[in-house]
Structure formats: structure tokens, C-alpha cells
């Protein structure tokens, strides 16, 4: 085995050699080789927040007038949302403003969408299909929406229930999977209590509520990200936001405006954990979104002893943004359960990696939702930890990783899941030799610049 902490090297190799009727074609998913790092230094900027980008694309399209969206996510998921909005008749283009790319969306107004000429394609994006269905359910036309092989296996009944209660008519495969055929109808407001902690279901219900007659109330037992509520308020909706309860009056007209998307804290999480576990690191992450419904990660890490400093904070479009400084520190580990699990649901793959490097290990409970993400993340986390020689016990709704473990060089399989590809690339930085990340191209679902950024700061 090569010594620990030799120079970081990455190589990209075509991975899937697929045989189609005797032809040899190179698949579009790439392998990456990630070698151990001796430290991470410098400044990192991450793509615009994926959740906020989806919401701005949808809401700006149904607002009146133009919205200039700055720092729109470069991730493939958010391009899927834009493509769907274009198929529905919304116009947009990317323009240059002071040397930066700005997405200009020409809003069509609340009644300006057109029937799509083909099936809408949400790609890998649960947020696109679930949130957009709320808008589609209220249009005066029929639309069909589907996604890739991962998305068509993910549960949709969770949105069908509130939408049907509002008067929508939707056909789903086996009553629960995409493709969905949505017969747009006149909707009425409902008072709905979310049975699962899901910002996508909350958002879907609110977006339908925007068109519904009367008031829509959404109650959530556990607080989830509130970007839809904040964006709706910002664009002029009649909305009242309480802790775990939102009231929205239907019929309000939204107005386009300049919008700035903060950096994605769930993308920053990979670099934050990398800096914590690779000795001698000191990293600054700029313009990170610090909405309080997203910063539980920072609270949890700080509570475990991590050195993370907030250098600057400001508010733009109702969202907080700031710079973070992260330095290597001993992290205790601990238990994540209950509401805390829901608040870091996207960060659990990278927290699992941190857990193995922590002093006391990590226990994750109440995480049944992890089994319903882009992959069954309890299984894909555990399988890849084991490949690296790291012990882990799984349960139906969580897992346990003992601390003070070493990562062995291994071949990792992202299984096409962006967060698994990135989390285990960070584990690879701490391994005792170069690792191959199979299907590393999946990272571009949320962070196409991930490997390039890693190369810039890892030595
Ligand atoms: C998201 C909500 C979460 C999260 C997903 C993005 C959103 O999903 O996992 O990556 O933008 O609302 P659920 O709402 O299904 O928990």
C-alpha cells in the first residue's frame, strides 16, 4: 500500500462499457480516482442551493414579469426543472452581468403556462416532480411527468394524497409511482398535516394552494426547510409563516424580481467534513446559505467539538448567507435522532464518513426516509463503508458506525447517487491509498464542479 497522505491525484476514466446489440459504447458515467490528501487549504465556493434554485425557477415562471436569478445551481437536477418549465411555455435565458452568468426568467403570470408538447422529464430530481406536480394539478390542461430509473422507484403517494384532497385528478403507476398523468382541475384549499417530514410534500401542497380557492394550511410535526414559504413571501404571496404551520391564501399574483441563490450548505458539507478530518486543514467556504432550517449540520458538528467559525452574515431575499471557516478538530461523534435526523437528512452520507473518523462514533436513528432517497442510502452508505474496511451496523431506520476507524483504499460504488459519490470521495482523501469512485459523474446531479473544486483545495 502507498503511504498515508501522499500527494492527491485524481484521474478520470470512462467507466461503463455498455454492450448494445454488439456495439461497444462508452457510458457517460465516469470513474474518478481519488488519492489521500495531506491537508485542505484555501477558499471554496459551492453551487447555488439546489432546493432554492428549484423554487425560484418554478415561482419566477408563474410570476408576472422578469426575474434575474443570480447563482442558480449548476446541478443537473435544477436544469431538469428549467427544462420542464420551458416545456410548459416559460421563457428563460442565461445572460452575462458584470462577468457573471445570470438566469433571466420571463414570467408568464399565474395563468400563462401552456400544455407541454411531450412528457415532462424530471430526470433524477424528486424535488422537480413532487413540487411541480402541485402547480400542474391546478393547470387547465393534462400533463405527464416522469424521471430516470431511480426517480420512478421513489414514492409519489405522499403528494397524491394532499393533491387529491384538494380536488386534483392524478394517475400514477400502481397508484404510487411516476410516470404521473395529471389532469389539471380547479382546486380548493385544505388543512393538511404532513404524515412524513417532507419539505417537498409541504411545498407541493403550498404550490397547489397558490391556485386553490380559499386558504391552504400545512402543518408539519417536524420542521423542514422553509425555502418555499420564504420565496412565496418574497414574490408577493399572501402567506403567514409560523413554526411548523403555514397559511397561504389562494389567488395571489406573484411578481418577478432579482433573486440571489445562496451557496448550497449540503454541498458545502462535503468540504466542511473533509477539513475537519484531514489533519492540518484550514478552509473557508464562501456565500453559504445559512437559513435556520438548514444549519442543524453546523450545530451538530459544533456540539461534537468541530471548529467552525461564521465570518460574515447577511440577508438576501429572506435567506441568510455567510462565510464559514473550518479547521481540523477532534470531533466526538454522538447520536442523531428524532427531529435532528430530518434536519440533516441530505448530510447523513457525509456524517457517516465523519462518524467513522470521530472519537466515539455515530448513531443515526429515525432515518427511514434515507431508504427512499436517490438510492437506499442506509444500504449504499453501509456497503461503501464496508468496502473501505470500516465497521457499520444497519437497522431498519438507521445505522451505527463506531469511531476511530481507518479507511482502507477501495473501489467505491456511488450506485449513481450524487451524495454517495461525494461523501466517499472525502473518505478517500483520508484513506491509506488511492480509491476508485465508480460512477463519480453522478456528483453532477447537484455539484458538477465537485472534483475540480476538490483538486483546488486538497494537497
Ligand atoms: C428537498 C427536501 C428533502 C431533501 C431533498 C430536497 C427540497 O426531501 O432530501 O434533497 O428541496 O425540498 P424530502 O422533502 O423528501 O425530505
GROMACS .gro file of C-alpha atoms and ligand atoms in nm:
model
  475
    1UNK     CA    1   0.000   0.000   0.000
    2UNK     CA    2   0.126   0.354  -0.070
    3UNK     CA    3   0.192   0.558   0.246
    4UNK     CA    4  -0.089   0.760   0.402
    5UNK     CA    5  -0.111   1.125   0.292
    6UNK     CA    6   0.090   1.109  -0.026
    7UNK     CA    7   0.003   1.358  -0.297
    8UNK     CA    8  -0.355   1.386  -0.401
    9UNK     CA    9  -0.419   1.275  -0.754
   10UNK     CA   10  -0.739   1.239  -0.944
   11UNK     CA   11  -0.786   1.064  -1.270
   12UNK     CA   12  -1.099   1.032  -1.468
   13UNK     CA   13  -1.164   0.717  -1.663
   14UNK     CA   14  -1.465   0.619  -1.866
   15UNK     CA   15  -1.643   0.357  -1.663
   16UNK     CA   16  -1.939   0.183  -1.815
   17UNK     CA   17  -1.851  -0.003  -2.128
   18UNK     CA   18  -2.202  -0.098  -2.228
   19UNK     CA   19  -2.277  -0.355  -2.494
   20UNK     CA   20  -2.575  -0.260  -2.708
   21UNK     CA   21  -2.654  -0.511  -2.980
   22UNK     CA   22  -2.289  -0.589  -3.031
   23UNK     CA   23  -2.176  -0.223  -3.033
   24UNK     CA   24  -1.928  -0.109  -2.776
   25UNK     CA   25  -2.018   0.233  -2.641
   26UNK     CA   26  -1.865   0.430  -2.363
   27UNK     CA   27  -2.121   0.517  -2.097
   28UNK     CA   28  -2.149   0.874  -1.973
   29UNK     CA   29  -2.080   0.794  -1.610
   30UNK     CA   30  -1.716   0.842  -1.515
   31UNK     CA   31  -1.489   0.679  -1.262
   32UNK     CA   32  -1.263   0.906  -1.059
   33UNK     CA   33  -0.951   0.807  -0.876
   34UNK     CA   34  -0.910   0.997  -0.551
   35UNK     CA   35  -0.582   0.970  -0.362
   36UNK     CA   36  -0.515   1.058   0.001
   37UNK     CA   37  -0.467   1.426   0.090
   38UNK     CA   38  -0.226   1.573   0.340
   39UNK     CA   39  -0.449   1.878   0.409
   40UNK     CA   40  -0.713   2.108   0.260
   41UNK     CA   41  -0.636   2.479   0.232
   42UNK     CA   42  -0.787   2.779   0.058
   43UNK     CA   43  -1.128   2.907  -0.032
   44UNK     CA   44  -1.416   2.707  -0.171
   45UNK     CA   45  -1.734   2.825  -0.334
   46UNK     CA   46  -2.018   2.581  -0.385
   47UNK     CA   47  -2.303   2.587  -0.638
   48UNK     CA   48  -2.621   2.778  -0.569
   49UNK     CA   49  -2.854   2.594  -0.333
   50UNK     CA   50  -3.039   2.317  -0.515
   51UNK     CA   51  -3.360   2.350  -0.313
   52UNK     CA   52  -3.382   2.727  -0.354
   53UNK     CA   53  -3.293   2.709  -0.726
   54UNK     CA   54  -3.585   2.474  -0.798
   55UNK     CA   55  -3.825   2.701  -0.615
   56UNK     CA   56  -3.705   3.020  -0.786
   57UNK     CA   57  -3.729   2.854  -1.130
   58UNK     CA   58  -4.087   2.740  -1.071
   59UNK     CA   59  -4.213   3.052  -0.895
   60UNK     CA   60  -4.041   3.301  -1.129
   61UNK     CA   61  -4.201   3.117  -1.425
   62UNK     CA   62  -4.553   3.170  -1.287
   63UNK     CA   63  -4.481   3.525  -1.164
   64UNK     CA   64  -4.561   3.834  -1.367
   65UNK     CA   65  -4.254   3.995  -1.527
   66UNK     CA   66  -3.885   3.913  -1.533
   67UNK     CA   67  -3.671   3.766  -1.253
   68UNK     CA   68  -3.292   3.782  -1.271
   69UNK     CA   69  -3.173   3.476  -1.079
   70UNK     CA   70  -2.811   3.504  -0.965
   71UNK     CA   71  -2.605   3.195  -0.874
   72UNK     CA   72  -2.866   2.944  -0.998
   73UNK     CA   73  -2.749   2.588  -0.924
   74UNK     CA   74  -2.533   2.432  -1.194
   75UNK     CA   75  -2.656   2.085  -1.087
   76UNK     CA   76  -2.836   1.864  -1.339
   77UNK     CA   77  -3.145   1.846  -1.114
   78UNK     CA   78  -3.202   2.220  -1.142
   79UNK     CA   79  -3.152   2.208  -1.520
   80UNK     CA   80  -3.430   1.945  -1.525
   81UNK     CA   81  -3.661   2.193  -1.354
   82UNK     CA   82  -3.574   2.463  -1.607
   83UNK     CA   83  -3.633   2.225  -1.897
   84UNK     CA   84  -3.975   2.132  -1.755
   85UNK     CA   85  -4.066   2.499  -1.716
   86UNK     CA   86  -3.959   2.565  -2.076
   87UNK     CA   87  -4.178   2.275  -2.197
   88UNK     CA   88  -4.462   2.445  -2.011
   89UNK     CA   89  -4.407   2.764  -2.208
   90UNK     CA   90  -4.190   2.966  -1.969
   91UNK     CA   91  -3.902   3.155  -2.136
   92UNK     CA   92  -3.559   3.198  -1.989
   93UNK     CA   93  -3.203   3.260  -2.096
   94UNK     CA   94  -2.861   3.292  -1.936
   95UNK     CA   95  -2.715   3.643  -1.969
   96UNK     CA   96  -2.380   3.796  -1.866
   97UNK     CA   97  -2.394   4.065  -1.594
   98UNK     CA   98  -2.063   4.207  -1.463
   99UNK     CA   99  -1.885   3.895  -1.580
  100UNK     CA  100  -2.130   3.660  -1.405
  101UNK     CA  101  -2.391   3.429  -1.554
  102UNK     CA  102  -2.741   3.532  -1.462
  103UNK     CA  103  -3.053   3.332  -1.535
  104UNK     CA  104  -3.326   3.561  -1.664
  105UNK     CA  105  -3.673   3.407  -1.636
  106UNK     CA  106  -3.954   3.579  -1.823
  107UNK     CA  107  -4.250   3.501  -1.601
  108UNK     CA  108  -4.575   3.405  -1.772
  109UNK     CA  109  -4.807   3.501  -1.487
  110UNK     CA  110  -5.021   3.260  -1.288
  111UNK     CA  111  -5.235   3.161  -1.588
  112UNK     CA  112  -4.967   3.172  -1.856
  113UNK     CA  113  -4.839   2.812  -1.866
  114UNK     CA  114  -4.917   2.604  -2.177
  115UNK     CA  115  -4.981   2.231  -2.217
  116UNK     CA  116  -4.644   2.059  -2.265
  117UNK     CA  117  -4.593   1.905  -2.609
  118UNK     CA  118  -4.427   1.596  -2.459
  119UNK     CA  119  -4.387   1.406  -2.133
  120UNK     CA  120  -4.206   1.628  -1.877
  121UNK     CA  121  -3.876   1.479  -1.761
  122UNK     CA  122  -3.769   1.545  -1.401
  123UNK     CA  123  -3.451   1.336  -1.450
  124UNK     CA  124  -3.313   1.232  -1.111
  125UNK     CA  125  -3.492   1.509  -0.924
  126UNK     CA  126  -3.752   1.428  -0.657
  127UNK     CA  127  -3.794   1.799  -0.586
  128UNK     CA  128  -3.884   1.870  -0.950
  129UNK     CA  129  -4.150   1.603  -0.986
  130UNK     CA  130  -4.302   1.647  -0.640
  131UNK     CA  131  -4.312   2.026  -0.628
  132UNK     CA  132  -4.404   2.084  -0.992
  133UNK     CA  133  -4.696   1.839  -0.957
  134UNK     CA  134  -4.855   2.093  -0.721
  135UNK     CA  135  -4.852   2.355  -0.997
  136UNK     CA  136  -4.956   2.109  -1.269
  137UNK     CA  137  -5.254   1.986  -1.066
  138UNK     CA  138  -5.406   2.334  -1.096
  139UNK     CA  139  -5.350   2.399  -1.470
  140UNK     CA  140  -5.632   2.388  -1.723
  141UNK     CA  141  -5.463   2.106  -1.916
  142UNK     CA  142  -5.332   1.750  -1.889
  143UNK     CA  143  -4.963   1.688  -1.837
  144UNK     CA  144  -4.745   1.384  -1.787
  145UNK     CA  145  -4.425   1.381  -1.585
  146UNK     CA  146  -4.163   1.113  -1.520
  147UNK     CA  147  -3.794   1.073  -1.441
  148UNK     CA  148  -3.495   0.840  -1.453
  149UNK     CA  149  -3.474   0.481  -1.329
  150UNK     CA  150  -3.412   0.595  -0.971
  151UNK     CA  151  -3.695   0.850  -0.967
  152UNK     CA  152  -3.959   0.609  -1.099
  153UNK     CA  153  -3.896   0.390  -0.793
  154UNK     CA  154  -3.947   0.672  -0.542
  155UNK     CA  155  -4.278   0.714  -0.358
  156UNK     CA  156  -4.527   0.964  -0.500
  157UNK     CA  157  -4.833   0.873  -0.293
  158UNK     CA  158  -4.716   1.130  -0.039
  159UNK     CA  159  -4.805   1.408  -0.286
  160UNK     CA  160  -5.105   1.233  -0.439
  161UNK     CA  161  -5.287   1.235  -0.104
  162UNK     CA  162  -5.292   1.612  -0.038
  163UNK     CA  163  -5.341   1.695  -0.407
  164UNK     CA  164  -5.634   1.456  -0.437
  165UNK     CA  165  -5.783   1.606  -0.119
  166UNK     CA  166  -5.766   1.943  -0.293
  167UNK     CA  167  -5.963   1.807  -0.587
  168UNK     CA  168  -5.681   1.704  -0.822
  169UNK     CA  169  -5.708   1.404  -1.054
  170UNK     CA  170  -5.376   1.221  -1.096
  171UNK     CA  171  -5.298   0.876  -1.232
  172UNK     CA  172  -4.982   0.705  -1.111
  173UNK     CA  173  -4.819   0.374  -1.195
  174UNK     CA  174  -4.952   0.123  -0.939
  175UNK     CA  175  -5.115   0.423  -0.773
  176UNK     CA  176  -4.784   0.539  -0.637
  177UNK     CA  177  -4.502   0.581  -0.888
  178UNK     CA  178  -4.410   0.804  -1.182
  179UNK     CA  179  -4.496   0.847  -1.464
  180UNK     CA  180  -4.779   1.065  -1.334
  181UNK     CA  181  -5.064   1.179  -1.555
  182UNK     CA  182  -5.204   1.498  -1.409
  183UNK     CA  183  -5.548   1.617  -1.518
  184UNK     CA  184  -5.543   1.981  -1.412
  185UNK     CA  185  -5.852   2.080  -1.212
  186UNK     CA  186  -5.997   2.358  -1.002
  187UNK     CA  187  -5.857   2.308  -0.654
  188UNK     CA  188  -5.980   2.400  -0.308
  189UNK     CA  189  -5.765   2.486  -0.008
  190UNK     CA  190  -5.713   2.220   0.259
  191UNK     CA  191  -5.583   2.193   0.612
  192UNK     CA  192  -5.318   1.923   0.583
  193UNK     CA  193  -5.090   1.769   0.843
  194UNK     CA  194  -4.783   1.608   0.687
  195UNK     CA  195  -4.757   1.239   0.781
  196UNK     CA  196  -4.383   1.238   0.697
  197UNK     CA  197  -4.127   1.514   0.746
  198UNK     CA  198  -4.100   1.630   0.386
  199UNK     CA  199  -4.033   1.978   0.253
  200UNK     CA  200  -4.119   1.851  -0.094
  201UNK     CA  201  -4.469   1.746   0.011
  202UNK     CA  202  -4.518   2.071   0.205
  203UNK     CA  203  -4.404   2.269  -0.100
  204UNK     CA  204  -4.620   2.069  -0.341
  205UNK     CA  205  -4.927   2.139  -0.126
  206UNK     CA  206  -4.843   2.510  -0.098
  207UNK     CA  207  -4.783   2.547  -0.473
  208UNK     CA  208  -5.121   2.388  -0.541
  209UNK     CA  209  -5.263   2.612  -0.265
  210UNK     CA  210  -5.144   2.917  -0.455
  211UNK     CA  211  -5.404   2.835  -0.722
  212UNK     CA  212  -5.671   2.693  -0.490
  213UNK     CA  213  -5.988   2.856  -0.376
  214UNK     CA  214  -5.966   2.970  -0.014
  215UNK     CA  215  -5.692   2.905   0.236
  216UNK     CA  216  -5.442   2.619   0.244
  217UNK     CA  217  -5.289   2.531   0.579
  218UNK     CA  218  -4.994   2.294   0.607
  219UNK     CA  219  -4.891   2.164   0.950
  220UNK     CA  220  -4.568   1.974   0.999
  221UNK     CA  221  -4.489   1.768   1.309
  222UNK     CA  222  -4.118   1.821   1.245
  223UNK     CA  223  -3.985   2.144   1.092
  224UNK     CA  224  -3.842   2.103   0.741
  225UNK     CA  225  -3.667   2.353   0.512
  226UNK     CA  226  -3.886   2.659   0.458
  227UNK     CA  227  -3.749   2.793   0.129
  228UNK     CA  228  -4.087   2.768  -0.047
  229UNK     CA  229  -4.258   2.975   0.219
  230UNK     CA  230  -3.978   3.235   0.215
  231UNK     CA  231  -3.976   3.256  -0.167
  232UNK     CA  232  -4.355   3.280  -0.184
  233UNK     CA  233  -4.348   3.569   0.063
  234UNK     CA  234  -4.065   3.735  -0.128
  235UNK     CA  235  -4.258   3.724  -0.456
  236UNK     CA  236  -4.579   3.862  -0.307
  237UNK     CA  237  -4.796   3.567  -0.198
  238UNK     CA  238  -5.045   3.609   0.085
  239UNK     CA  239  -4.869   3.380   0.332
  240UNK     CA  240  -4.820   3.360   0.707
  241UNK     CA  241  -4.533   3.152   0.838
  242UNK     CA  242  -4.548   3.014   1.192
  243UNK     CA  243  -4.326   2.747   1.345
  244UNK     CA  244  -4.446   2.421   1.185
  245UNK     CA  245  -4.760   2.582   1.041
  246UNK     CA  246  -4.806   2.776   0.718
  247UNK     CA  247  -5.120   2.953   0.596
  248UNK     CA  248  -5.150   3.053   0.231
  249UNK     CA  249  -5.443   3.228   0.067
  250UNK     CA  250  -5.505   3.117  -0.291
  251UNK     CA  251  -5.528   3.351  -0.587
  252UNK     CA  252  -5.242   3.594  -0.512
  253UNK     CA  253  -5.038   3.713  -0.810
  254UNK     CA  254  -4.663   3.680  -0.782
  255UNK     CA  255  -4.427   3.946  -0.918
  256UNK     CA  256  -4.083   3.870  -1.063
  257UNK     CA  257  -3.776   4.039  -0.912
  258UNK     CA  258  -3.397   3.998  -0.881
  259UNK     CA  259  -3.320   3.686  -0.678
  260UNK     CA  260  -2.988   3.564  -0.537
  261UNK     CA  261  -2.939   3.194  -0.464
  262UNK     CA  262  -2.707   3.129  -0.164
  263UNK     CA  263  -2.441   2.857  -0.189
  264UNK     CA  264  -2.569   2.509  -0.107
  265UNK     CA  265  -2.488   2.413   0.253
  266UNK     CA  266  -2.549   2.046   0.166
  267UNK     CA  267  -2.271   2.075  -0.096
  268UNK     CA  268  -2.050   2.269   0.147
  269UNK     CA  269  -2.095   1.982   0.396
  270UNK     CA  270  -1.851   1.762   0.200
  271UNK     CA  271  -1.575   2.022   0.227
  272UNK     CA  272  -1.657   2.103   0.589
  273UNK     CA  273  -1.619   1.739   0.690
  274UNK     CA  274  -1.307   1.698   0.473
  275UNK     CA  275  -1.141   1.991   0.652
  276UNK     CA  276  -1.242   1.851   0.991
  277UNK     CA  277  -1.099   1.503   0.937
  278UNK     CA  278  -0.786   1.568   0.725
  279UNK     CA  279  -0.518   1.685   0.973
  280UNK     CA  280  -0.381   2.038   0.935
  281UNK     CA  281  -0.667   2.169   0.718
  282UNK     CA  282  -0.799   2.524   0.721
  283UNK     CA  283  -1.071   2.607   0.471
  284UNK     CA  284  -1.301   2.899   0.401
  285UNK     CA  285  -1.636   2.831   0.235
  286UNK     CA  286  -1.793   3.146   0.090
  287UNK     CA  287  -2.153   3.260   0.046
  288UNK     CA  288  -2.314   2.957   0.209
  289UNK     CA  289  -2.689   2.959   0.271
  290UNK     CA  290  -2.749   2.975   0.646
  291UNK     CA  291  -3.127   2.952   0.664
  292UNK     CA  292  -3.202   2.819   1.013
  293UNK     CA  293  -3.395   2.523   0.874
  294UNK     CA  294  -3.071   2.409   0.705
  295UNK     CA  295  -2.797   2.482   0.960
  296UNK     CA  296  -2.859   2.193   1.201
  297UNK     CA  297  -2.549   2.036   1.045
  298UNK     CA  298  -2.334   2.319   1.183
  299UNK     CA  299  -2.497   2.300   1.528
  300UNK     CA  300  -2.448   1.923   1.542
  301UNK     CA  301  -2.084   1.945   1.430
  302UNK     CA  302  -2.006   2.230   1.671
  303UNK     CA  303  -2.175   2.035   1.951
  304UNK     CA  304  -1.936   1.749   1.873
  305UNK     CA  305  -1.635   1.981   1.907
  306UNK     CA  306  -1.580   2.097   1.546
  307UNK     CA  307  -1.409   2.429   1.489
  308UNK     CA  308  -1.643   2.613   1.251
  309UNK     CA  309  -1.649   2.993   1.261
  310UNK     CA  310  -1.901   3.221   1.099
  311UNK     CA  311  -1.708   3.507   0.939
  312UNK     CA  312  -1.985   3.721   0.790
  313UNK     CA  313  -2.359   3.704   0.758
  314UNK     CA  314  -2.621   3.896   0.559
  315UNK     CA  315  -2.979   3.851   0.442
  316UNK     CA  316  -3.082   3.840   0.076
  317UNK     CA  317  -3.437   3.764  -0.043
  318UNK     CA  318  -3.527   3.649   0.309
  319UNK     CA  319  -3.242   3.392   0.314
  320UNK     CA  320  -2.927   3.420   0.531
  321UNK     CA  321  -2.585   3.392   0.364
  322UNK     CA  322  -2.238   3.385   0.519
  323UNK     CA  323  -1.877   3.267   0.501
  324UNK     CA  324  -1.753   2.980   0.715
  325UNK     CA  325  -1.402   2.898   0.835
  326UNK     CA  326  -1.339   2.533   0.919
  327UNK     CA  327  -1.027   2.395   1.086
  328UNK     CA  328  -0.933   2.037   1.159
  329UNK     CA  329  -1.056   1.943   1.505
  330UNK     CA  330  -1.121   1.629   1.704
  331UNK     CA  331  -1.491   1.550   1.663
  332UNK     CA  332  -1.658   1.344   1.935
  333UNK     CA  333  -1.943   1.189   1.735
  334UNK     CA  334  -2.276   1.112   1.902
  335UNK     CA  335  -2.638   1.027   1.833
  336UNK     CA  336  -2.859   1.190   1.567
  337UNK     CA  337  -3.228   1.110   1.612
  338UNK     CA  338  -3.582   1.245   1.602
  339UNK     CA  339  -3.626   1.592   1.452
  340UNK     CA  340  -3.247   1.630   1.420
  341UNK     CA  341  -3.237   1.344   1.168
  342UNK     CA  342  -3.490   1.518   0.942
  343UNK     CA  343  -3.294   1.843   0.962
  344UNK     CA  344  -2.972   1.684   0.830
  345UNK     CA  345  -3.127   1.421   0.605
  346UNK     CA  346  -2.913   1.515   0.300
  347UNK     CA  347  -2.594   1.537   0.506
  348UNK     CA  348  -2.614   1.188   0.656
  349UNK     CA  349  -2.388   1.021   0.396
  350UNK     CA  350  -2.104   1.260   0.477
  351UNK     CA  351  -2.183   1.246   0.851
  352UNK     CA  352  -2.143   0.867   0.831
  353UNK     CA  353  -1.791   0.919   0.695
  354UNK     CA  354  -1.721   1.167   0.974
  355UNK     CA  355  -1.861   0.918   1.227
  356UNK     CA  356  -1.602   0.656   1.134
  357UNK     CA  357  -1.324   0.913   1.185
  358UNK     CA  358  -1.477   1.053   1.506
  359UNK     CA  359  -1.370   0.966   1.858
  360UNK     CA  360  -1.685   0.789   1.976
  361UNK     CA  361  -1.863   0.702   1.652
  362UNK     CA  362  -2.205   0.798   1.519
  363UNK     CA  363  -2.551   0.654   1.574
  364UNK     CA  364  -2.828   0.762   1.333
  365UNK     CA  365  -3.190   0.681   1.425
  366UNK     CA  366  -3.536   0.768   1.287
  367UNK     CA  367  -3.394   0.776   0.936
  368UNK     CA  368  -3.645   0.559   0.746
  369UNK     CA  369  -3.659   0.838   0.484
  370UNK     CA  370  -3.298   0.760   0.393
  371UNK     CA  371  -3.419   0.439   0.231
  372UNK     CA  372  -3.633   0.645  -0.010
  373UNK     CA  373  -3.369   0.884  -0.144
  374UNK     CA  374  -3.186   0.862  -0.481
  375UNK     CA  375  -3.066   0.524  -0.351
  376UNK     CA  376  -3.146   0.336  -0.030
  377UNK     CA  377  -2.880   0.539   0.149
  378UNK     CA  378  -2.868   0.319   0.458
  379UNK     CA  379  -2.754   0.037   0.229
  380UNK     CA  380  -2.529   0.241  -0.003
  381UNK     CA  381  -2.356   0.408   0.294
  382UNK     CA  382  -2.303   0.075   0.471
  383UNK     CA  383  -2.186  -0.111   0.160
  384UNK     CA  384  -1.923   0.151   0.080
  385UNK     CA  385  -1.802   0.185   0.441
  386UNK     CA  386  -1.755  -0.193   0.445
  387UNK     CA  387  -1.565  -0.180   0.115
  388UNK     CA  388  -1.325   0.055   0.293
  389UNK     CA  389  -1.287  -0.187   0.584
  390UNK     CA  390  -1.500   0.031   0.813
  391UNK     CA  391  -1.737  -0.148   1.050
  392UNK     CA  392  -2.104  -0.046   1.048
  393UNK     CA  393  -2.430  -0.197   1.181
  394UNK     CA  394  -2.750  -0.118   0.998
  395UNK     CA  395  -3.107  -0.117   1.128
  396UNK     CA  396  -3.440  -0.063   0.954
  397UNK     CA  397  -3.438   0.309   1.036
  398UNK     CA  398  -3.073   0.392   1.084
  399UNK     CA  399  -2.719   0.271   1.142
  400UNK     CA  400  -2.428   0.283   1.382
  401UNK     CA  401  -2.062   0.347   1.289
  402UNK     CA  402  -1.803   0.302   1.564
  403UNK     CA  403  -1.538   0.574   1.582
  404UNK     CA  404  -1.159   0.579   1.544
  405UNK     CA  405  -1.169   0.361   1.232
  406UNK     CA  406  -0.926   0.379   0.940
  407UNK     CA  407  -1.036   0.397   0.578
  408UNK     CA  408  -0.871   0.134   0.356
  409UNK     CA  409  -0.819   0.207  -0.013
  410UNK     CA  410  -1.107   0.052  -0.207
  411UNK     CA  411  -1.328   0.068  -0.511
  412UNK     CA  412  -1.639   0.265  -0.417
  413UNK     CA  413  -1.973   0.233  -0.595
  414UNK     CA  414  -2.182   0.551  -0.595
  415UNK     CA  415  -2.474   0.350  -0.741
  416UNK     CA  416  -2.549   0.668  -0.937
  417UNK     CA  417  -2.621   0.864  -0.617
  418UNK     CA  418  -2.456   1.208  -0.613
  419UNK     CA  419  -2.424   1.235  -0.236
  420UNK     CA  420  -2.273   0.886  -0.207
  421UNK     CA  421  -2.015   0.970  -0.478
  422UNK     CA  422  -1.911   1.288  -0.298
  423UNK     CA  423  -1.921   1.153   0.060
  424UNK     CA  424  -1.694   0.862  -0.030
  425UNK     CA  425  -1.457   1.084  -0.228
  426UNK     CA  426  -1.400   1.261   0.104
  427UNK     CA  427  -1.347   0.925   0.277
  428UNK     CA  428  -1.094   0.851   0.001
  429UNK     CA  429  -0.895   1.162   0.096
  430UNK     CA  430  -0.846   1.003   0.438
  431UNK     CA  431  -0.772   0.651   0.307
  432UNK     CA  432  -0.438   0.469   0.307
  433UNK     CA  433  -0.414   0.467  -0.072
  434UNK     CA  434  -0.591   0.575  -0.392
  435UNK     CA  435  -0.958   0.484  -0.425
  436UNK     CA  436  -1.171   0.448  -0.736
  437UNK     CA  437  -1.514   0.609  -0.723
  438UNK     CA  438  -1.735   0.424  -0.970
  439UNK     CA  439  -1.999   0.635  -1.141
  440UNK     CA  440  -1.847   0.950  -0.993
  441UNK     CA  441  -2.021   1.152  -1.265
  442UNK     CA  442  -2.334   1.124  -1.051
  443UNK     CA  443  -2.192   1.417  -0.850
  444UNK     CA  444  -2.310   1.649  -1.127
  445UNK     CA  445  -2.669   1.596  -1.019
  446UNK     CA  446  -2.603   1.864  -0.756
  447UNK     CA  447  -2.235   1.968  -0.787
  448UNK     CA  448  -2.076   1.933  -1.134
  449UNK     CA  449  -1.762   2.121  -1.018
  450UNK     CA  450  -1.708   1.893  -0.716
  451UNK     CA  451  -1.391   1.710  -0.828
  452UNK     CA  452  -1.238   2.025  -0.977
  453UNK     CA  453  -1.301   2.212  -0.651
  454UNK     CA  454  -1.156   1.925  -0.450
  455UNK     CA  455  -0.843   1.932  -0.668
  456UNK     CA  456  -0.801   2.304  -0.600
  457UNK     CA  457  -0.801   2.279  -0.220
  458UNK     CA  458  -0.668   1.930  -0.139
  459UNK     CA  459  -0.291   1.887  -0.127
  460LIG     C1  460  -3.571   1.884  -0.055
  460LIG     C2  461  -3.626   1.819   0.052
  460LIG     C3  462  -3.572   1.694   0.105
  460LIG     C4  463  -3.428   1.672   0.059
  460LIG     C5  464  -3.412   1.694  -0.087
  460LIG     C6  465  -3.451   1.836  -0.123
  460LIG     C7  466  -3.636   2.008  -0.102
  460LIG     O1  467  -3.651   1.587   0.060
  460LIG     O2  468  -3.388   1.541   0.092
  460LIG     O3  469  -3.277   1.673  -0.127
  460LIG     O4  470  -3.576   2.079  -0.185
  460LIG     O5  471  -3.747   2.035  -0.057
  460LIG     P1  472  -3.789   1.546   0.134
  460LIG     O6  473  -3.879   1.661   0.128
  460LIG     O7  474  -3.839   1.428   0.056
  460LIG     O8  475  -3.749   1.510   0.273
   0.00000   0.00000   0.00000
